[in-house]
XYZ file of C-alpha atoms in Angstrom:
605
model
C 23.928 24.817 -12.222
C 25.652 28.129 -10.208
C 24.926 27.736 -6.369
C 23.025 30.628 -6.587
C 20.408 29.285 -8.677
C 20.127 26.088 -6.475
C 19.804 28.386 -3.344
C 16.835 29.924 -5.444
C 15.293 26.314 -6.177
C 15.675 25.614 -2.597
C 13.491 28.340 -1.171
C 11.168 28.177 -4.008
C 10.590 24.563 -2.530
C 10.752 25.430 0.959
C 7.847 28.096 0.340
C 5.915 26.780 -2.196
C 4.045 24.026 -0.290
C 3.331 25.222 2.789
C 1.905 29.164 0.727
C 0.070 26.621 -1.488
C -1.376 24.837 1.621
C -1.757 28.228 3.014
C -3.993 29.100 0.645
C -6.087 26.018 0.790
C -4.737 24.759 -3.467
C -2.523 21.205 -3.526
C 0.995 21.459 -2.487
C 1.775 20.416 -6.454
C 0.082 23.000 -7.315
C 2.477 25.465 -5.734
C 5.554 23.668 -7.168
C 4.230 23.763 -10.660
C 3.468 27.785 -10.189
C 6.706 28.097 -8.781
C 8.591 26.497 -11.348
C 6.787 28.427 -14.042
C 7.671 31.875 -12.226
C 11.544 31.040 -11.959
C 11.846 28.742 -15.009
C 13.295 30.305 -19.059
C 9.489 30.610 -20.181
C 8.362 32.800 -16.977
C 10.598 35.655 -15.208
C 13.490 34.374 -17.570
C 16.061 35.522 -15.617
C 16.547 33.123 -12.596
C 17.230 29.578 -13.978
C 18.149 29.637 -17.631
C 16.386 26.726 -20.201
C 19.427 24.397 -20.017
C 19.542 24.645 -16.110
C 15.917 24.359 -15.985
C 16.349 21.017 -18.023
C 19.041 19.908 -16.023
C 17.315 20.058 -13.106
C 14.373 17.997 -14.625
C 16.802 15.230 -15.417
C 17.813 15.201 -11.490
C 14.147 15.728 -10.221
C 13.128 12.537 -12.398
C 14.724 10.686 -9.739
C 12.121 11.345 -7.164
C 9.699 9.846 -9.624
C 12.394 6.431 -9.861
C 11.770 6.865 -5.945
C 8.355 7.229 -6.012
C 7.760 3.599 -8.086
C 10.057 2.001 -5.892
C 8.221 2.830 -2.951
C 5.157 1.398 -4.888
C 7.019 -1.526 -5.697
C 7.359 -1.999 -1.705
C 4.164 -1.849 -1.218
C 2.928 -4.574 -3.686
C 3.145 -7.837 -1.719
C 1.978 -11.162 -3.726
C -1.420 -10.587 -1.155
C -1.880 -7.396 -1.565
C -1.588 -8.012 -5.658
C -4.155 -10.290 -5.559
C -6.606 -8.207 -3.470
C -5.971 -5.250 -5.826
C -6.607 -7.783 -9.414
C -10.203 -7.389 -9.822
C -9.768 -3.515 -10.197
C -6.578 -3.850 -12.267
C -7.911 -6.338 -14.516
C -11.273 -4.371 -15.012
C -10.645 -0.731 -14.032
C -7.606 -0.175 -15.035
C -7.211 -2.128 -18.296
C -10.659 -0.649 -19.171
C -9.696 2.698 -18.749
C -6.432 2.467 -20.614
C -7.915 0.585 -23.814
C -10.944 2.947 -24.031
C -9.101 6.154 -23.431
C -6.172 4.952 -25.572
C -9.277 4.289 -28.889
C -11.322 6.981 -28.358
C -7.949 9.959 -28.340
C -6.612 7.551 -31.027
C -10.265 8.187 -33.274
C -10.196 11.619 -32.257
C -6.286 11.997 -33.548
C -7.274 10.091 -36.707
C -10.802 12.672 -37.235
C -8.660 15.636 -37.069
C -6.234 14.117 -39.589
C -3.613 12.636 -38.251
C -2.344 8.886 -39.614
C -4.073 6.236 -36.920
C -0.917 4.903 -36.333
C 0.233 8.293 -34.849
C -3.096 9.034 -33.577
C -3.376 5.645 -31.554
C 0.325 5.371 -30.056
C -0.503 9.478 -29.027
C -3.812 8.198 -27.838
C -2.092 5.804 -25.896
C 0.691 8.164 -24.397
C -1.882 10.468 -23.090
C -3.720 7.791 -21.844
C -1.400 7.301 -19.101
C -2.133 9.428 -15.916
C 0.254 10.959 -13.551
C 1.235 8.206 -10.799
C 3.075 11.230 -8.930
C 0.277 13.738 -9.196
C -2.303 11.636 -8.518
C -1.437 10.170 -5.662
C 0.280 13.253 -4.172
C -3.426 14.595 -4.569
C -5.285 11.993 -3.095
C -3.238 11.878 -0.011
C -2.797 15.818 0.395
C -7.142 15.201 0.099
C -6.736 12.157 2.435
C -8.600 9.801 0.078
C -5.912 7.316 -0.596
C -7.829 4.755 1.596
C -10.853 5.116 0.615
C -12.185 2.763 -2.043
C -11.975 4.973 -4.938
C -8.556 5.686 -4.094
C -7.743 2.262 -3.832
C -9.660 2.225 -7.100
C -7.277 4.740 -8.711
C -4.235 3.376 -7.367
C -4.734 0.220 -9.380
C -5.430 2.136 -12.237
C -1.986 3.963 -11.726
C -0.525 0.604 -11.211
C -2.027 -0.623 -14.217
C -0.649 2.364 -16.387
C 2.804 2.436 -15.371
C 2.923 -1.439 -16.246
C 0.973 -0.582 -19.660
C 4.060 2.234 -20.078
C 6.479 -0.763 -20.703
C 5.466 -2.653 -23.883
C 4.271 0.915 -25.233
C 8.087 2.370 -24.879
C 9.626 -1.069 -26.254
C 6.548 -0.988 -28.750
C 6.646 2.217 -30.256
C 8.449 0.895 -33.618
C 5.921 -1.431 -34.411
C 3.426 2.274 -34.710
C 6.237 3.500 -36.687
C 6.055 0.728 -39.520
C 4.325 2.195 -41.667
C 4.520 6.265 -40.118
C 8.022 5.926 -40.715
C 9.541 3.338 -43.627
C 12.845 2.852 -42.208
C 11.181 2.178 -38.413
C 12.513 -1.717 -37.347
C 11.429 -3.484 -33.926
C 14.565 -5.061 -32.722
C 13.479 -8.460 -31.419
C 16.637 -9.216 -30.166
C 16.841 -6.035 -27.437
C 12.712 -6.837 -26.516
C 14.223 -10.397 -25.977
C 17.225 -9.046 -24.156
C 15.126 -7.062 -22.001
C 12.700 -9.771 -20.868
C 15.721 -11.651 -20.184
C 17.120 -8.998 -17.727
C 13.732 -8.698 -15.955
C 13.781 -12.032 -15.584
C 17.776 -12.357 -14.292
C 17.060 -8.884 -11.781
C 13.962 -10.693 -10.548
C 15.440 -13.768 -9.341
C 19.040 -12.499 -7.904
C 17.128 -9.655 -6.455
C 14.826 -12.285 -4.339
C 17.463 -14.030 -3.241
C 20.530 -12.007 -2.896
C 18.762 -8.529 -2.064
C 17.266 -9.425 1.860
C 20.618 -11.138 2.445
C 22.404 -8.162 1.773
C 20.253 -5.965 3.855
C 20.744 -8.012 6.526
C 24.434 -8.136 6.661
C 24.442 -4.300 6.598
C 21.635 -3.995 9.223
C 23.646 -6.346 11.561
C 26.100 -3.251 11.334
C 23.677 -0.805 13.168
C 25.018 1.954 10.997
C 21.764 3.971 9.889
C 23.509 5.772 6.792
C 24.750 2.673 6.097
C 21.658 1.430 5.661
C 20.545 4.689 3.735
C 23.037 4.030 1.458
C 22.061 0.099 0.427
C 18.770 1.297 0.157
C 19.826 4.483 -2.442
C 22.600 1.828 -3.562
C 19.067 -0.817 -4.622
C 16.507 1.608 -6.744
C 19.919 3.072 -8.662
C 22.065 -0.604 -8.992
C 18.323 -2.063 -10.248
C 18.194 1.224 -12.233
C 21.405 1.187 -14.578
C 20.945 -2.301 -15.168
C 17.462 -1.554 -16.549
C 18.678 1.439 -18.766
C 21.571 -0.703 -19.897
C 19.405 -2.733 -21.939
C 17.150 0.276 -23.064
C 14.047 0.068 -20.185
C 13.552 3.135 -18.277
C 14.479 3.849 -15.126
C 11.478 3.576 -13.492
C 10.895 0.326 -14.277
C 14.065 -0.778 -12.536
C 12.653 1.162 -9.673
C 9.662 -0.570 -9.655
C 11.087 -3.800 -10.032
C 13.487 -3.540 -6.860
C 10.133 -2.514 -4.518
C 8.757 -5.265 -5.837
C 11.410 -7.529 -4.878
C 11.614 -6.079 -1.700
C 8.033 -6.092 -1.049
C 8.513 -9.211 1.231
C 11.925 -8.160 3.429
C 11.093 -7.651 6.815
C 13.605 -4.537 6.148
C 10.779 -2.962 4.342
C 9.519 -0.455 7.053
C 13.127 0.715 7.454
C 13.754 1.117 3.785
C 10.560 3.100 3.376
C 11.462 5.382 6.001
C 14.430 5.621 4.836
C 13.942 6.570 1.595
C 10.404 8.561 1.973
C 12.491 12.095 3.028
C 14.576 11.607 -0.602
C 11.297 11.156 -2.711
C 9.442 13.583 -1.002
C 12.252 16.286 -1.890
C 13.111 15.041 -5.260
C 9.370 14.884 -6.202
C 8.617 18.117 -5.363
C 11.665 19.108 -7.265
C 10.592 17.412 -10.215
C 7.282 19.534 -10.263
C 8.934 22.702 -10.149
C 10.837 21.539 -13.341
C 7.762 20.543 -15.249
C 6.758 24.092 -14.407
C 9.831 25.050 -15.626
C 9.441 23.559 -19.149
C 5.891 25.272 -19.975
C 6.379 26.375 -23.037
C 4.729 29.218 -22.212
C 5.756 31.158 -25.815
C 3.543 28.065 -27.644
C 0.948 28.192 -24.828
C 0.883 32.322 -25.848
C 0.930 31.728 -29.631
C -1.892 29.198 -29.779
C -3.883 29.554 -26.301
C -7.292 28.906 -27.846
C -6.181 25.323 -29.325
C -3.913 24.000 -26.318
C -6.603 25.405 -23.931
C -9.589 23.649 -25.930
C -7.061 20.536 -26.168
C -5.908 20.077 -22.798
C -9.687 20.381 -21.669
C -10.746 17.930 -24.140
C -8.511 15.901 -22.833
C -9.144 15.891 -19.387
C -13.111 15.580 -20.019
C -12.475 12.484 -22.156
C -10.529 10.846 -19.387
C -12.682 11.850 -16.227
C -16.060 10.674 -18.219
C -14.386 7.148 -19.019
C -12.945 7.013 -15.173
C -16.046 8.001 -13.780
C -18.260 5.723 -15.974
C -15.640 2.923 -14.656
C -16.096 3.817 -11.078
C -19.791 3.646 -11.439
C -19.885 0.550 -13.359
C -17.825 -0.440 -9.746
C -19.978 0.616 -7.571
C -18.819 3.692 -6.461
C -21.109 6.611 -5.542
C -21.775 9.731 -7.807
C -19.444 11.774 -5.945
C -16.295 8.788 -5.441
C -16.759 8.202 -8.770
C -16.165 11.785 -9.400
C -13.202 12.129 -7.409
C -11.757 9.182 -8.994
C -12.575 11.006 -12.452
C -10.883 14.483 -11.782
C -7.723 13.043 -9.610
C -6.558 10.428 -12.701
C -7.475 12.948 -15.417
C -4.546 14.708 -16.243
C -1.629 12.956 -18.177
C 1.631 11.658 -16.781
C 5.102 11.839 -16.456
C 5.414 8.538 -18.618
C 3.550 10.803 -21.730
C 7.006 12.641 -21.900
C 8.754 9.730 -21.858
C 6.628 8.144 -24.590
C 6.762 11.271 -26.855
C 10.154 11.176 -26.713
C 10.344 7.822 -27.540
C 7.531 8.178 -30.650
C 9.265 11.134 -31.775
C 12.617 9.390 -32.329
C 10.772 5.982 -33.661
C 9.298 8.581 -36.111
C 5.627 8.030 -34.911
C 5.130 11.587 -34.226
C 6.715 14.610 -35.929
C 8.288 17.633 -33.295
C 5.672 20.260 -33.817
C 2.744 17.609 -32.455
C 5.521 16.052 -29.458
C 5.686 19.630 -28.307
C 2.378 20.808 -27.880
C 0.899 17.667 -26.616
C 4.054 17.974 -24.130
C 2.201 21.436 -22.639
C -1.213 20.065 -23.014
C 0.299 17.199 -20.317
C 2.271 19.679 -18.290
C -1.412 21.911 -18.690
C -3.539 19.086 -17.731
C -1.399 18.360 -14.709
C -1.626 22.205 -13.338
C -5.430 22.200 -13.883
C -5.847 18.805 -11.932
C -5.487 20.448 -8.177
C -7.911 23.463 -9.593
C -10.646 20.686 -10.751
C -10.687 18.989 -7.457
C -10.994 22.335 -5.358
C -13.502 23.268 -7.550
C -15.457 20.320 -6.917
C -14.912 20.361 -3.151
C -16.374 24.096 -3.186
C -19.697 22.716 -5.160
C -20.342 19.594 -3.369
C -19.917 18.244 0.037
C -16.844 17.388 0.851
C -16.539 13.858 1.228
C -13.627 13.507 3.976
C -13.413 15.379 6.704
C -9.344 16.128 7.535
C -8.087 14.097 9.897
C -5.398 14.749 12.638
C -2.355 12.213 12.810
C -2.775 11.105 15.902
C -3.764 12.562 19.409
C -0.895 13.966 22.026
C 0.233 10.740 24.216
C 0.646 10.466 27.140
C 4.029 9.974 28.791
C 4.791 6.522 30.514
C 7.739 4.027 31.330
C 7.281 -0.035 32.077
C 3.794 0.771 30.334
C 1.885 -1.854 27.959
C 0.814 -0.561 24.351
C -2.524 -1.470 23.309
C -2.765 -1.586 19.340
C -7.260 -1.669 18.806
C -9.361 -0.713 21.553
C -12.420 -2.716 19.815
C -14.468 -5.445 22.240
C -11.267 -7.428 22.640
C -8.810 -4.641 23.458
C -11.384 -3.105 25.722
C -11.308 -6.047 28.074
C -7.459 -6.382 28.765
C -7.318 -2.846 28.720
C -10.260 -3.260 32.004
C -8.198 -5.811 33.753
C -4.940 -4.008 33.582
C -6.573 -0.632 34.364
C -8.414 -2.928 37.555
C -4.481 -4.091 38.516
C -2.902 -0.433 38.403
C -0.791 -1.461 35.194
C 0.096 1.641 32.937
C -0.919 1.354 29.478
C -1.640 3.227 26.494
C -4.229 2.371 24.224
C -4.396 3.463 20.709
C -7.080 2.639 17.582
C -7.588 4.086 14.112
C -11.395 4.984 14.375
C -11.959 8.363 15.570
C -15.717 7.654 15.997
C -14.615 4.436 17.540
C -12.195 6.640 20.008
C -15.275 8.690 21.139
C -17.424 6.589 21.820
C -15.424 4.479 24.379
C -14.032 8.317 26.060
C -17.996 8.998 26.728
C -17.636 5.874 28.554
C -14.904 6.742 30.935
C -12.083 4.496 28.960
C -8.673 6.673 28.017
C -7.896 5.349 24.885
C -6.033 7.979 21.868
C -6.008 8.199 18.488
C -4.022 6.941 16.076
C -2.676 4.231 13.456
C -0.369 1.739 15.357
C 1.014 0.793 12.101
C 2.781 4.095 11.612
C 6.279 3.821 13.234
C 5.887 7.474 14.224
C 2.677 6.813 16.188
C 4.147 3.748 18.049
C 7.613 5.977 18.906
C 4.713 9.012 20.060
C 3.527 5.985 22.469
C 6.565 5.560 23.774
C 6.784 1.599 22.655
C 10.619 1.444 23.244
C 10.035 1.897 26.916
C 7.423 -0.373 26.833
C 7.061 -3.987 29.130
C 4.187 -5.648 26.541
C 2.776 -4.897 23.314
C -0.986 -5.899 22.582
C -1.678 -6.248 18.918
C -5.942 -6.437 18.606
C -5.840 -4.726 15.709
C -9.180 -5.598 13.153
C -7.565 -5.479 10.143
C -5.316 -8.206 9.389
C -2.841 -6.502 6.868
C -2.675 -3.813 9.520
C -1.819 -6.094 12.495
C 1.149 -7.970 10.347
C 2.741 -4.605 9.169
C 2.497 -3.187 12.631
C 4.915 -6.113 14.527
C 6.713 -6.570 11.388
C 8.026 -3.376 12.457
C 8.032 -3.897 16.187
C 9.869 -7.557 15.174
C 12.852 -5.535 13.146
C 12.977 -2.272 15.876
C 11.795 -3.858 19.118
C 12.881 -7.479 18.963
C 13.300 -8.080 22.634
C 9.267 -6.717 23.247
C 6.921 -9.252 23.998
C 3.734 -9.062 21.765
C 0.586 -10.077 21.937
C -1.461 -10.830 19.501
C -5.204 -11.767 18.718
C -5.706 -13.877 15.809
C -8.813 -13.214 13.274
C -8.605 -16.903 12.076
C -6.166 -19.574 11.441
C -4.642 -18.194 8.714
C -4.164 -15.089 10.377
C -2.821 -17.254 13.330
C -0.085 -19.121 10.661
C 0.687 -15.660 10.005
C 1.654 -14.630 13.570
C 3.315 -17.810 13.524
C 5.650 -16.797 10.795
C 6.658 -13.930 12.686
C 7.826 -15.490 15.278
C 4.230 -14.493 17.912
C 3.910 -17.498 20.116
C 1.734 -15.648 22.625
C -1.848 -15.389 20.578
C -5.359 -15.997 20.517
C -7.942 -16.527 17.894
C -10.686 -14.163 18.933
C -13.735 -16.719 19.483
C -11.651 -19.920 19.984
C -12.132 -19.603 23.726
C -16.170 -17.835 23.689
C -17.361 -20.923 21.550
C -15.588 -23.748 23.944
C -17.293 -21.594 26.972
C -20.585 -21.401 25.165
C -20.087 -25.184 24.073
C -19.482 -25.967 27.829
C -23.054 -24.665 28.994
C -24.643 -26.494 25.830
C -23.246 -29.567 26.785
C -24.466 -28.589 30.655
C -28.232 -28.104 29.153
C -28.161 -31.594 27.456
C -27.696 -33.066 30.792
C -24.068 -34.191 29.945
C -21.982 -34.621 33.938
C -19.997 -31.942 34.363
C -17.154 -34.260 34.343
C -18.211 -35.507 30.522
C -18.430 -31.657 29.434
C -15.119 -31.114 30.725
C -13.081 -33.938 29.354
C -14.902 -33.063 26.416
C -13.843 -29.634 26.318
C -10.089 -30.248 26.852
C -9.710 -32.854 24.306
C -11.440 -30.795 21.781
C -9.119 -27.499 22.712
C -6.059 -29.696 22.469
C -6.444 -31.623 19.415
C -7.498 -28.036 18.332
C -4.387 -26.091 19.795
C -2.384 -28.917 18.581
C -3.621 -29.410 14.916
C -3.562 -25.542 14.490
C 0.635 -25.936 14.684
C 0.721 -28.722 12.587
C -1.575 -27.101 9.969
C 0.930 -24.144 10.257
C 4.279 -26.593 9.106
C 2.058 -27.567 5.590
C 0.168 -24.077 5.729
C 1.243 -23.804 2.079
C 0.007 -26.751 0.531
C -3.451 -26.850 -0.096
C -3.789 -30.310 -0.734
C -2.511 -31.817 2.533
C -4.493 -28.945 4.506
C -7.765 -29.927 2.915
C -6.974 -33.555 3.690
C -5.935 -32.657 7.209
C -9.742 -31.086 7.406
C -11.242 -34.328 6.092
C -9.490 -36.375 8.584
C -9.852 -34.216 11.177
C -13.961 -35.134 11.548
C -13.045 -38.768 12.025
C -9.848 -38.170 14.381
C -11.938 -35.815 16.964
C -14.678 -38.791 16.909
C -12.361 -41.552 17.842
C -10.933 -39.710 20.452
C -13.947 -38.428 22.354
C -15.089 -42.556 21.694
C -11.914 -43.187 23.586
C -13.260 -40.714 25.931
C -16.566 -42.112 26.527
C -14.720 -45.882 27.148
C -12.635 -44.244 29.706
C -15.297 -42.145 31.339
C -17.641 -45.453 31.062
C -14.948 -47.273 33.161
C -14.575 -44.275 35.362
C -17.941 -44.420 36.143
C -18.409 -48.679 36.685
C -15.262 -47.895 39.157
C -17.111 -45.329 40.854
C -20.226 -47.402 41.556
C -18.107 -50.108 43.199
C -16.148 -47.595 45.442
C -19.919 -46.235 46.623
C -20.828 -50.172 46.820
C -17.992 -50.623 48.990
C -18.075 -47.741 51.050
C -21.827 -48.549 51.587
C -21.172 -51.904 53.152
């Protein structure tokens, strides 16, 4: 590729985003017109077809990026939050779409075993698309993007036994088609090997080269990860982004995850939007010209058999006509894995050339119209989420404390250090929430506190304290997991939902917490035991042997937290421990009291 060309490619991705935004389309949507314009089927003359290829090849590493940074974010918890929809959603949405293109293959005459391992291919949406989409919409937290995420989870997983798969379609489509048991053996056996060296060689490594404080260094072992993880995948005949995939994963748990997503965010962000100006590139737009009627008809077939399946599945979940909807147009285009598998089927002899190429630009077709369907929908109905800004302008402190939640409990330090004259900056993730308090006369901005770029905006390395009230849990450990690896000399803290948020906190090394009611209920407790007619001396002791057997059975819950068994016998035992110690109370108080008696009886005479 001639410098002059990649000077081209440059600009074209310097412009096309922001002219795309510009004019109110998706930033993919820009790349993909882009690439078409400069590509061998469009002006022809700036990047020639081998270039344009070549450039694919390179761009295909943003999607490798992409999966990794997936892979980070898919910690054993969050897996098991996400199951229900993976298990239900996504492998409903895969097997139905995968029989129905398969019956429709088959009707229009194609062998079933072609028609089903094509049905299958197409199946698969476009994890890069997709959720470039729903966060240019900002709908990737809301439940049916959560929804479509495990969907897209579900279908990049689903693209592994299809690629290692695709001979078994080929038995009979193809007479001299094998499946090599031994490489599908092999394979499993490298997942297997990756998967534990990676979890316990991969954070030790990190560390080493974080104790070096050189940032490219770091860079570098992150790069160094996704592509070691990566050849040694491909060596044994997986793809690439499997290996990527794999490494998040493994990394999922490092407390160097934060850095390693920063790090690597900038590289996938480029390379992705890189990789959609080559799939513009390869529109065949001479096929597209030749046969418009049938690839047109197809590729909107297509995308109406997928988005009625997705949104059937969104309202069998719950979701609302228009979520549901969303959910339907954002995952209805196919994916970058459909190349991947045509290639594959193609030289397994599933699928001849002629029907690899044009369901190639029915994908690449689908994918353009996908940012067209979802305007189009926001213009006819009401649009669901209103854009949000980052975060508000902070203001500028030093020796200040950072408040993370400004809900009931945040509101009340924030009161007692604003009472004291003690700087601080308080930040939540409700806008509404944010109002409301202003109309009150609090200052309070905001923001996400579990963004590293909104806790730098607040200034948190000049900070004295950090305050973590934050509601959601997840939220609250990601946010001084980062503070922990950036910040480790800032005191923090925290307020504990529960106890198992509190073992938690524990783990990280947050001495300094409170569980939100544990204090309330001992006060309320106090003035129960008060209107019983209990002494105030009897409430009291009562009260401080209660908070610490309490204080002290929370830490030694913490060193068996992961053992189930010995916590539930810990609860049993607990009822019968608390007892004999407030009867041990109620002997001492007893004596207290006989002594007591005789000191007044003495006194008296």
């Amino acid at each position: 590729m001639k410098l002059e060309e990649l000077a081209v490619l440059l600009a074209a991705l310097a412009l096309a985003g922001p002219l795309a935004r510009g004019l109110g389309i998706a930033a993919v949507l820009g790349y993909l017109i882009a690439g078409v314009l400069l590509g061998p089927f469009g002006l022809g003359v700036i990047i020639s077809a081998h270039d344009a290829n070549e450039i694919l090849h390179i761009a295909e590493f943003g999607v490798v990026l992409l999966l990794f940074l997936i892979g980070l974010e898919l910690r054993p918890k969050r897996l098991k939050a996400m199951r229900q929809a993976i298990l239900t959603v996504g492998v409903g949405q895969v097997a139905l779409t995968s029989l129905v293109l398969g019956a429709i293959g088959a009707g229009l005459g194609f062998q079933w075993q072609s028609a089903l391992f094509a049905g299958a291919a197409l199946a698969l949406s476009s994890t890069a698309f997709a959720l470039q989409v729903l966060e240019e919409n900002d709908e990737l937290g809301t439940r049916h993007g959560r929804i479509g995420f495990a969907v897209l989870l579900l279908q990049d997983l689903a693209a592994i036994p299809l690629i290692a798969l695709a001979p078994f379609f080929a038995v009979t489509a193809a007479s001299n088609a094998t499946i090599d048991f031994v490489a599908f053996g092999k394979a499993l056996g490298t997942i297997a090997a990756v998967v534990v060296v990676g979890r316990y060689a991969l954070d030790f490594v990190l560390r080493a080269v974080a104790l070096s404080r050189v940032k490219e260094a770091m860079t570098a072992a992150a790069l160094l990860t996704v592509v070691g993880v990566t050849l040694i995948m491909q060596q044994v005949g997986l793809t690439a982004s499997l290996g990527a995939f794999i490494a998040g994963a493994l990394l999922a748990e490092s407390s160097y995850r934060h850095q390693l997503e920063a790090d690597i965010q900038p590289f996938e962000g480029l390379l992705l939007g890189m990789f959609f100006t080559a799939v513009g590139m390869s529109l065949n737009l001479a096929l597209l010209l030749s046969q418009p009627l049938l690839i047109l008809g197809l590729t909107v077939g297509l995308m109406a058999v997928k988005a009625l399946i997705l949104f059937g599945l969104g309202r069998w979940q719950g979701l609302d006509a228009q979520p549901a909807r969303r959910l339907a147009l954002a995952l209805s285009q196919g994916g970058e894995f459909a190349f991947v598998l045509l290639s594959v089927g193609q030289a397994a002899g599933v699928l001849g050339q002629s029907p690899a190429e044009l369901l190639a630009v029915i994908v690449t077709l689908s994918m353009a119209l996908t940012p067209i369907t979802l305007t189009v929908e926001k213009m006819l109905f009401r649009k669901i989420v209103a854009p949000s800004r980052a975060f508000d302008a902070l203001p500028d402190h030093d020796s200040h404390v950072v408040i993370a939640g400004f809900g009931r409990f945040g509101q009340i330090i924030a009161r007692v250090l604003r009472a004291k004259g003690i700087a601080f900056t308080a930040l939540d993730i409700s806008a509404e929430q944010v109002e409301f308090v202003r109309n009150f006369g609090s200052k309070v901005f905001y923001g996400d506190a579990s963004r590293p770029e909104v806790l730098e905006a607040a200034q948190i390395d000049k900070a004295k304290a950090f305050v973590v009230a934050i509601d959601d849990i997840e939220a609250s450990i990601r946010t001084i997991e980062y503070v922990k690896q950036r910040y480790p000399n800032l005191p923090i803290y925290a307020r504990a939902r529960n106890r198992v948020h509190a073992h938690r906190l524990l783990d990280l090394g947050v001495t300094a917490l409170q569980r939100e009611t544990f204090l309330s209920s001992l006060a309320l407790t106090r003035q129960l035991l008060s209107g019983l007619g209990y002494s105030e001396r009897t409430v009291t002791r009562a009260i401080e042997t209660f908070k610490a057997h309490d204080e002290r059975r929370l830490i030694e819950d913490y060193k068996v937290a992961s053992d189930i068994e010995k916590l539930q016998a810990r609860a049993r035992s607990d009822a019968m421990t608390l007892e004999k110690l407030f009867q041990e109370d109620a002997a001492e108080e007893a004596k207290a009291t006989v002594i007591d008696a005789k000191t007044r009886e003495l006194a008296s005479k």
